[in-house]
Short mmCIF file of C-alpha atoms and ligand atoms in Angstrom, two decimals:
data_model
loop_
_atom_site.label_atom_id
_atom_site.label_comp_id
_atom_site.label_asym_id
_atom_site.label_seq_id
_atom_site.Cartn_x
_atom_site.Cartn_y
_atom_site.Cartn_z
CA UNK A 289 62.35 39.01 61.39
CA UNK A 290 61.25 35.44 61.15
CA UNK A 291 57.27 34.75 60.49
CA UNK A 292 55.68 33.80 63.77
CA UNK A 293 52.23 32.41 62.00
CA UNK A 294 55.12 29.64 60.33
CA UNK A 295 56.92 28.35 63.57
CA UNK A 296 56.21 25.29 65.38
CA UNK A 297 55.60 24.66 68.81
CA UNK A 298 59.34 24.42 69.39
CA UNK A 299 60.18 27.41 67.95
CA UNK A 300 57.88 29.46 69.73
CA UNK A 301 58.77 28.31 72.97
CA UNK A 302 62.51 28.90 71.92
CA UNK A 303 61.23 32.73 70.75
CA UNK A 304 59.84 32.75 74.18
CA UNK A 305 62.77 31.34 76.29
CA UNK A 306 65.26 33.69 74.78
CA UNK A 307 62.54 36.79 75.53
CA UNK A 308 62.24 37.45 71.68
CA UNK A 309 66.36 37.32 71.61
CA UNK A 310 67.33 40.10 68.90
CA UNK A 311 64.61 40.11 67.30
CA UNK A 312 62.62 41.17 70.14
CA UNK A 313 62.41 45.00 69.31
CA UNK A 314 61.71 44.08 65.61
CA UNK A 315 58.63 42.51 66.92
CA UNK A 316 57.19 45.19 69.28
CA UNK A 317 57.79 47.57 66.17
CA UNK A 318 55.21 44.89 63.36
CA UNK A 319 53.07 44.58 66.65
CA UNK A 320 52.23 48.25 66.59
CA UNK A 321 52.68 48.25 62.99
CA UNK A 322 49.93 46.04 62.46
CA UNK A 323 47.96 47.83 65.47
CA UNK A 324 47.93 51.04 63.53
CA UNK A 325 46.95 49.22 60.11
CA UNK A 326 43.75 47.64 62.02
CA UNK A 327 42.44 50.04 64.27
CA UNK A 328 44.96 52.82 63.92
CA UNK A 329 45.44 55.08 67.17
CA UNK A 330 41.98 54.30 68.72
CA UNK A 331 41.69 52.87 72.31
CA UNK A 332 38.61 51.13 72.96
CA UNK A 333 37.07 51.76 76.75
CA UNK A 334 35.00 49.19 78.51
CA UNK A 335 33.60 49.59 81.98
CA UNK A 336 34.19 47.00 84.15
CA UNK A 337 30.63 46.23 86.76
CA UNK A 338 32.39 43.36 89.26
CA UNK A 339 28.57 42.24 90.27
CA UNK A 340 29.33 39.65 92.49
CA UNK A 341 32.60 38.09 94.01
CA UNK A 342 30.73 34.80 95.20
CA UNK A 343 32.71 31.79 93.37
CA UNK A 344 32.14 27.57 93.45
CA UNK A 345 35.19 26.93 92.19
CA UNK A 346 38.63 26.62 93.27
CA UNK A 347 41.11 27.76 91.54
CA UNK A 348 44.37 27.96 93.07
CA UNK A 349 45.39 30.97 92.12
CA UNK A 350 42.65 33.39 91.94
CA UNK A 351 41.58 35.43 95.56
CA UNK A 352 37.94 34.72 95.75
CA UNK A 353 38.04 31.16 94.97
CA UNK A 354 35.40 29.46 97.09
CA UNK A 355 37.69 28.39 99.98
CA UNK A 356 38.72 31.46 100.64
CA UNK A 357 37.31 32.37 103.48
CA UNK A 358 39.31 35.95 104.27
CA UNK A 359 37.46 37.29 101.01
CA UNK A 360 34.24 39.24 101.39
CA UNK A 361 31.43 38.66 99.26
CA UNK A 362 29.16 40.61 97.95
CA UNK A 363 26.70 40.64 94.78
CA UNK A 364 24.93 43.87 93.21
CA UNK A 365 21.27 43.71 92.53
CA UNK A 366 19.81 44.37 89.08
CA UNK A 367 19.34 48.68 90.27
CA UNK A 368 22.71 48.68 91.19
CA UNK A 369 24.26 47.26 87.58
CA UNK A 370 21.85 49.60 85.85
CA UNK A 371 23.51 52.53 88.47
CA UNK A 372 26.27 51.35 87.16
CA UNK A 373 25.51 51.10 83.74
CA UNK A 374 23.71 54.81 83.75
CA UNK A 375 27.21 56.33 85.22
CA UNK A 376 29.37 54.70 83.00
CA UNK A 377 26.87 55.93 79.39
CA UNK A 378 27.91 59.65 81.39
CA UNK A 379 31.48 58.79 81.28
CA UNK A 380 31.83 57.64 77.40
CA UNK A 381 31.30 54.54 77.82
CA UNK A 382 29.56 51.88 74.86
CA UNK A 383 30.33 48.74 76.13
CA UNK A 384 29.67 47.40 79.67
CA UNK A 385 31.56 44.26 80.94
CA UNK A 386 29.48 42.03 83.37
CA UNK A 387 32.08 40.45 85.45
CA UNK A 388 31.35 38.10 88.46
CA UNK A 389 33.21 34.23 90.15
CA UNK A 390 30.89 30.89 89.37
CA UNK A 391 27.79 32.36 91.56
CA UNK A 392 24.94 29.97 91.32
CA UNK A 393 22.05 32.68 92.40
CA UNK A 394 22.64 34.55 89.00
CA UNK A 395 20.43 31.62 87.30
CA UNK A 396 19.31 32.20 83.84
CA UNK A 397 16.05 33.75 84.64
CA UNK A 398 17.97 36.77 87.05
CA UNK A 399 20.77 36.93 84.56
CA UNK A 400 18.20 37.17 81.15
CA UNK A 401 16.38 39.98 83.10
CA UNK A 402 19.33 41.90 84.01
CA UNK A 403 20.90 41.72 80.29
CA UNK A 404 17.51 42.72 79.03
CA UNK A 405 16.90 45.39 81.16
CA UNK A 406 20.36 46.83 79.97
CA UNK A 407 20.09 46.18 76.54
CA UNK A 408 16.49 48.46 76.92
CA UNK A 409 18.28 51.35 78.76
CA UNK A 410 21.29 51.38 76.59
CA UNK A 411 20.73 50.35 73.20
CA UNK A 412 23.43 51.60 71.95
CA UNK A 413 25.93 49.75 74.55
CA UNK A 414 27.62 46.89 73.41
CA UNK A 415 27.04 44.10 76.66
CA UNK A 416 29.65 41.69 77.54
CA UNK A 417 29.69 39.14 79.97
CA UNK A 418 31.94 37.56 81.61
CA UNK A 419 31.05 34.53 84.16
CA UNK A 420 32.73 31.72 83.77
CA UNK A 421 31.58 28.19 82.26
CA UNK A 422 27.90 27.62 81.70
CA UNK A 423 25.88 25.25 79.79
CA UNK A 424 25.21 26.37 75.66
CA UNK A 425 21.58 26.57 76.80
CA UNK A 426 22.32 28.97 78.92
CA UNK A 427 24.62 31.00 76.88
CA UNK A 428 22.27 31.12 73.87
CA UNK A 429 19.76 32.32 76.51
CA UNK A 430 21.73 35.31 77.13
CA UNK A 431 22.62 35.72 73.79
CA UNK A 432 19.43 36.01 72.88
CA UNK A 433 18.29 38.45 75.68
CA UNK A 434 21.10 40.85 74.12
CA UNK A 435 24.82 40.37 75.19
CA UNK A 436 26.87 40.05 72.43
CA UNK A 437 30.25 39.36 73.79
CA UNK A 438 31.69 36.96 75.92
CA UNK A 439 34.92 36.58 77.80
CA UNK A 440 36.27 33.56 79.32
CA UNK A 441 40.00 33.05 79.57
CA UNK A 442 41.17 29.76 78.26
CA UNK A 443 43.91 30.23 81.38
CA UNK A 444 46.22 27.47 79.75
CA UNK A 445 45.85 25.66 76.76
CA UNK A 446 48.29 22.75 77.98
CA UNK A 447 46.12 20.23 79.71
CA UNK A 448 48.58 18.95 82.18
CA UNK A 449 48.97 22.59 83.44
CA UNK A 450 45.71 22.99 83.45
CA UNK A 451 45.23 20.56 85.96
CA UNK A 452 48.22 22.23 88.05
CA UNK A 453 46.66 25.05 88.31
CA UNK A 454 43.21 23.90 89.21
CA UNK A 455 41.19 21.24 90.73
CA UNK A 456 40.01 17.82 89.37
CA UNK A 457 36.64 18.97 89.03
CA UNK A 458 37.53 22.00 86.36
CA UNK A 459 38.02 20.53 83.01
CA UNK A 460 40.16 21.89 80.16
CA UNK A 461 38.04 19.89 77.60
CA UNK A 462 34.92 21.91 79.44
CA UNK A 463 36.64 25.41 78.97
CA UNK A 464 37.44 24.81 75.31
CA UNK A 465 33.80 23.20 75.03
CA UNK A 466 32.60 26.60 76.69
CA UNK A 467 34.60 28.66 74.05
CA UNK A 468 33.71 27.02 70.70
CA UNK A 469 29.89 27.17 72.02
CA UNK A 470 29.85 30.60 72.69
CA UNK A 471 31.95 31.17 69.06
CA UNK A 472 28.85 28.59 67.64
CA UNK A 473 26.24 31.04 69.27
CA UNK A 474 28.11 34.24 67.34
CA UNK A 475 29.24 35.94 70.34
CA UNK A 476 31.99 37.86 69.88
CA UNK A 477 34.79 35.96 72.07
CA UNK A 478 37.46 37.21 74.22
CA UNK A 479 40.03 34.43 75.73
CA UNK A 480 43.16 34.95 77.45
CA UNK A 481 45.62 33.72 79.63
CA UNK A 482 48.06 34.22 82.61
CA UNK A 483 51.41 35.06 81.73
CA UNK A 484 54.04 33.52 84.42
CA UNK A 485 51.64 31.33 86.24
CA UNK A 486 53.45 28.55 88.26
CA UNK A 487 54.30 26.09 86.50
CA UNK A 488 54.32 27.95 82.98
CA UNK A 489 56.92 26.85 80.84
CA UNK A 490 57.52 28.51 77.29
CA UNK A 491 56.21 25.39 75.65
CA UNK A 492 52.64 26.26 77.68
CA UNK A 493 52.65 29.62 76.50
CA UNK A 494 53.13 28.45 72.99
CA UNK A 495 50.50 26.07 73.31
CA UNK A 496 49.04 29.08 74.29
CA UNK A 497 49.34 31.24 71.00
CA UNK A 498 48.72 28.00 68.62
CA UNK A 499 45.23 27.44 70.62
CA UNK A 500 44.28 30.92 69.85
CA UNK A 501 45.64 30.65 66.61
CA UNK A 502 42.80 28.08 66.10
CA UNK A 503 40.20 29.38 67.84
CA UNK A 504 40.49 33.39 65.97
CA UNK A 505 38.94 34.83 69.14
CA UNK A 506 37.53 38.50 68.74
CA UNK A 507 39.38 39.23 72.20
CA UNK A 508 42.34 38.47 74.06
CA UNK A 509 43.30 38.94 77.93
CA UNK A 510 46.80 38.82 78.67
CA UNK A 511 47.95 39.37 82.07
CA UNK A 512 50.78 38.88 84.40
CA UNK A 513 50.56 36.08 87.12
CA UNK A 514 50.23 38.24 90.45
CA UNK A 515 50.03 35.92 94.01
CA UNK A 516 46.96 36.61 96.12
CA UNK A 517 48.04 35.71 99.92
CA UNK A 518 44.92 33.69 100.88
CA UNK A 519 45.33 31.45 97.63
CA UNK A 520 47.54 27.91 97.37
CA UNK A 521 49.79 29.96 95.36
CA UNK A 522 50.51 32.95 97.35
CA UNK A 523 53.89 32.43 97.84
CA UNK A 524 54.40 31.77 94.06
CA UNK A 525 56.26 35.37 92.29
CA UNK A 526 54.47 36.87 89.82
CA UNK A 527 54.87 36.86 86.12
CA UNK A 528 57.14 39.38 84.46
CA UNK A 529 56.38 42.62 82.77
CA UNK A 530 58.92 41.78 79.99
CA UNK A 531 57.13 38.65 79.10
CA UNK A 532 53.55 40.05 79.16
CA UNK A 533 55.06 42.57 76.72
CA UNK A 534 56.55 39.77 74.29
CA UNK A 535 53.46 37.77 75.07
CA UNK A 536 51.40 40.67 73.71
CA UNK A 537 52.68 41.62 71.04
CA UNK A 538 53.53 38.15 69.54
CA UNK A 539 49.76 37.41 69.30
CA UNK A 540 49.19 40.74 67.50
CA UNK A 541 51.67 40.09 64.96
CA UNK A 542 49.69 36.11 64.63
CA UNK A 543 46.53 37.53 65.26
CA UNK A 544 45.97 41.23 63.27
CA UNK A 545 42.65 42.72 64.28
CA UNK A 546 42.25 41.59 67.74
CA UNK A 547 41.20 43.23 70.69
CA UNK A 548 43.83 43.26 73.32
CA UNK A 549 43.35 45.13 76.14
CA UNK A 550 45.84 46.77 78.62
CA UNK A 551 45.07 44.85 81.74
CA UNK A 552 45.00 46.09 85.73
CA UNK A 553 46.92 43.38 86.34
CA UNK A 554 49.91 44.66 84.41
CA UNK A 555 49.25 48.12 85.46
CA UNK A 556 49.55 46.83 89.20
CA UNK A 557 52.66 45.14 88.15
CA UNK A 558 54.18 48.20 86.88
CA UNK A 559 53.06 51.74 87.46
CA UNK A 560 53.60 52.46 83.58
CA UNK A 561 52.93 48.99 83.07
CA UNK A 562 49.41 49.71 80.33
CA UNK A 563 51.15 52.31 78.76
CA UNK A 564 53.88 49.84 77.87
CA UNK A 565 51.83 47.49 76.95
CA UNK A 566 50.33 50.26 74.56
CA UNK A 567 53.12 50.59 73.11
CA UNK A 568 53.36 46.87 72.28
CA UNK A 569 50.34 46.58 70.60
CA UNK A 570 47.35 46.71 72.73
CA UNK A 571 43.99 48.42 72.22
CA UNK A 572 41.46 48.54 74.58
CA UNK A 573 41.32 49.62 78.19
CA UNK A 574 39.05 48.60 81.06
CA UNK A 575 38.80 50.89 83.47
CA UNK A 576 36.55 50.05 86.64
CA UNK A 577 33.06 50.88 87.00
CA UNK A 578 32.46 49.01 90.42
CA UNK A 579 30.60 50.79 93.08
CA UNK A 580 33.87 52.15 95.45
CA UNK A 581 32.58 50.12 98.47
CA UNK A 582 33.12 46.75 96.98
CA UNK A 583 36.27 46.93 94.63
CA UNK A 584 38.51 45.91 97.37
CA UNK A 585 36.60 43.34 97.88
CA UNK A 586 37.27 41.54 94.36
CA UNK A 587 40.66 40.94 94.80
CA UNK A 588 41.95 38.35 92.43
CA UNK A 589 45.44 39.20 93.13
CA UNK A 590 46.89 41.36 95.84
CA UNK A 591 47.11 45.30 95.41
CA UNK A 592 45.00 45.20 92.86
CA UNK A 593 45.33 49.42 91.64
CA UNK A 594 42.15 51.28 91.07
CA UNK A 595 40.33 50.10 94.20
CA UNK A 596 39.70 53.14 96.09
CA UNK A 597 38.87 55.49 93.15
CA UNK A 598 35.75 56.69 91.81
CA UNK A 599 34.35 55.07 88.31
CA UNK A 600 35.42 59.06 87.23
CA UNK A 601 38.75 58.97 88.72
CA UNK A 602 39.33 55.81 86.84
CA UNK A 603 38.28 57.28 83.17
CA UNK A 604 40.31 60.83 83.34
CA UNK A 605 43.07 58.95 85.07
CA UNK A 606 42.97 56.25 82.31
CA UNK A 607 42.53 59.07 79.22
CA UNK A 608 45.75 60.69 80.25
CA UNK A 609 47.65 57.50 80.36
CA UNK A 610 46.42 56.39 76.64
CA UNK A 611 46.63 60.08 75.07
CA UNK A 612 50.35 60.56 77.02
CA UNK A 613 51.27 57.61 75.20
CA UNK A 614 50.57 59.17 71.98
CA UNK A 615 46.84 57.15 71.55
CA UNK A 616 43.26 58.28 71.32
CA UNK A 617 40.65 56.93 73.85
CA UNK A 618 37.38 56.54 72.29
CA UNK A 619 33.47 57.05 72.89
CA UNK A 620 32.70 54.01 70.53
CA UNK A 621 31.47 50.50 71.44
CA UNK A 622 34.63 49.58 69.99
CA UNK A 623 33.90 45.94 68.35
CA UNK A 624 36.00 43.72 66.12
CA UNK A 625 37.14 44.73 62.48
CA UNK A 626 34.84 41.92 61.19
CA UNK A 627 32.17 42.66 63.70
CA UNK A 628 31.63 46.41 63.05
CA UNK A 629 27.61 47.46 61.83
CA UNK A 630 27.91 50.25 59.72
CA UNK A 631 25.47 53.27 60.47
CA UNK A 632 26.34 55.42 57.63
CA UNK A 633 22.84 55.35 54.91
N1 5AD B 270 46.77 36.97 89.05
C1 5AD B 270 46.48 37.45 87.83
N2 5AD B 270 45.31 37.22 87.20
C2 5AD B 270 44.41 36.49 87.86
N3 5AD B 270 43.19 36.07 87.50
C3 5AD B 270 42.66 35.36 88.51
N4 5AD B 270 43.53 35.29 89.52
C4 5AD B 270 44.63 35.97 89.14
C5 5AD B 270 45.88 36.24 89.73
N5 5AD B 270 46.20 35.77 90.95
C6 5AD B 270 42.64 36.31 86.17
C7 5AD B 270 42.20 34.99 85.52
C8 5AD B 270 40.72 35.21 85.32
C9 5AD B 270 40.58 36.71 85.27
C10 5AD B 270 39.24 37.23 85.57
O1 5AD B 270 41.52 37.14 86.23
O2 5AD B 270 42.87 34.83 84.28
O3 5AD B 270 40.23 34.61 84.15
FE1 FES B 271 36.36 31.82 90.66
FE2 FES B 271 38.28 30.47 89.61
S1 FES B 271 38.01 30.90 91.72
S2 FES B 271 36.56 31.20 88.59
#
């Protein structure tokens, strides 16, 4: 099979528009492959905290964008995270992902104390956050109070669709400023992207794979496109399983030891859908930790799975999809190759 890390642009968006062509199952096979080399048959857990579904921004394509007025907000207080938190130690998990929209009441000060007051309870939890764009200051803050990983999906790395998929005021050269700070700081860095987004050609998506190819995050998000009703783009189809699966397992083969998780998106796509993605070369699994009586209510796409079970429902139901497919969920905090602090004396 031809060397991804040596085509051009054109080339990879050729790769792309022919679905991998006959080399796709070649590929899927060095994806997992390379999987197995890295990390072998472990599948890293994180559990997902949604803490607050209030967003200032706009995007057109994600369901609690500020406009939308159908969605339901809520935020958790600091007790409620660390409810959270304590249920999800229980369950096996070691890292806890602090997700939430653009909500200006988490300020610095609330967001140091809630970090801190994790990092206290669970020292050995890895904590990641994952809020959107804020100043460096602010991110070194954080930093410093103890999260050590950071995801913020790049969304598109072209800057024209960048701008088609939000408004004026969101800034691709703010997002990339965002990522290289929080790289700068040391975080450990997940980005990402939306596979089949409107207005995604296969030129986008390989601008896609050479941006990450230069920024050698620790993490990557890859998920299908899915319309939300309430958005600008709810009439818009969603992005295909068979391209999330090429899409996946290209950047393993270009990028070895990342993290690439098996996303709800793709398993709402698909009933099987994060078991094939498994199979393509993913590694990590984030199963939701939300209290039950506001997952419905962070609804980035519609029928969003997972939203009416409990955080326990979601970790057996999740172990017997990764061991069925042959893999090995884990009680580790599950960081990168590179970023892994050796305990043994
Ligand atoms: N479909 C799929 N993924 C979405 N996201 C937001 N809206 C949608 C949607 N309609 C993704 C974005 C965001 C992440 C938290 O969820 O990539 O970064
Ligand atoms: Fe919240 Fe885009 S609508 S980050």
């Amino acid at each position: 099979m031809r060397d991804l890390n040596r085509m051009t642009r054109e080339e990879l968006a050729d790769f792309i528009r022919k679905n991998g062509g006959t080399e796709r199952q070649e590929l899927i096979e060095e994806s997992n492959r390379l999987r197995l080399l890295s990390y072998g048959r472990d599948v890293y857990t994180r559990g997902l905290i949604e803490f607050t579904n209030y967003c200032k921004n706009n995007c057109y394509y994600c369901g609690i964008r500020k406009d939308n007025h159908n969605a339901e907000r809520y935020r958790l207080i600091q007790e409620q995270i660390l409810e959270c938190c304590q249920l999800g130690w229980q369950l096996g998990y070691r890292t806890f992902v602090l997700q939430g929209g653009e909500d200006p009441y988490f300020t610095d000060d609330r967001l140091e104390r809630i970090v801190h007051s994790i990092r206290t309870a669970f020292p050995d939890c890895a904590i990641t956050l994952s809020l959107g764009e804020r100043s460096r200051e602010s991110y070194q803050r954080l930093y410093d109070a103890g999260a050590e990983r950071y995801l913020l999906r790049h969304e598109t790395a072209n800057d024209i669709h960048y701008r088609q998929l939000h408004p004026k005021e969101m800034l691709w050269d703010n997002r990339r400023r965002c990522l290289w700070d929080l790289r700068e700081i040391g975080y450990q860095v997940g980005a990402g992207f939306m596979v089949g987004s409107p207005f995604q050609t296969p030129e986008c998506l390989a601008d896609d794979l050479l941006f990450l190819k230069e920024l050698q995050p620790h993490m990557v998000g890859i998920g299908p496109f899915i319309p939300q009703k309430d958005t600008p783009f709810g009439s818009y189809s969603a992005g295909t399983l068979e391209q999330t699966i090429l899409m996946v397992a290209m950047l393993r083969v270009m990028l070895p030891a990342v993290l690439l998780p098996a996303t709800t998106a793709v398993g709402t796509l698909d009933p099987l859908g994060r078991e094939k993605v498994l199979k393509a070369g993913a590694n990590v699994v984030m199963p939701n930790l939300s209290p039950v009586d506001v997952r419905k209510k962070y609804l980035l796409y519609d029928n969003k799975i997972c939203t009416g079970d409990e955080a326990a429902e979601c970790r057996f139901c999740i172990q017997g999809r990764v061991e069925r497919t042959g893999y090995t969920l884990t009680v580790d905090r599950g960081d990168h190759k590179d970023r892994r602090v050796s305990y043994a004396n």
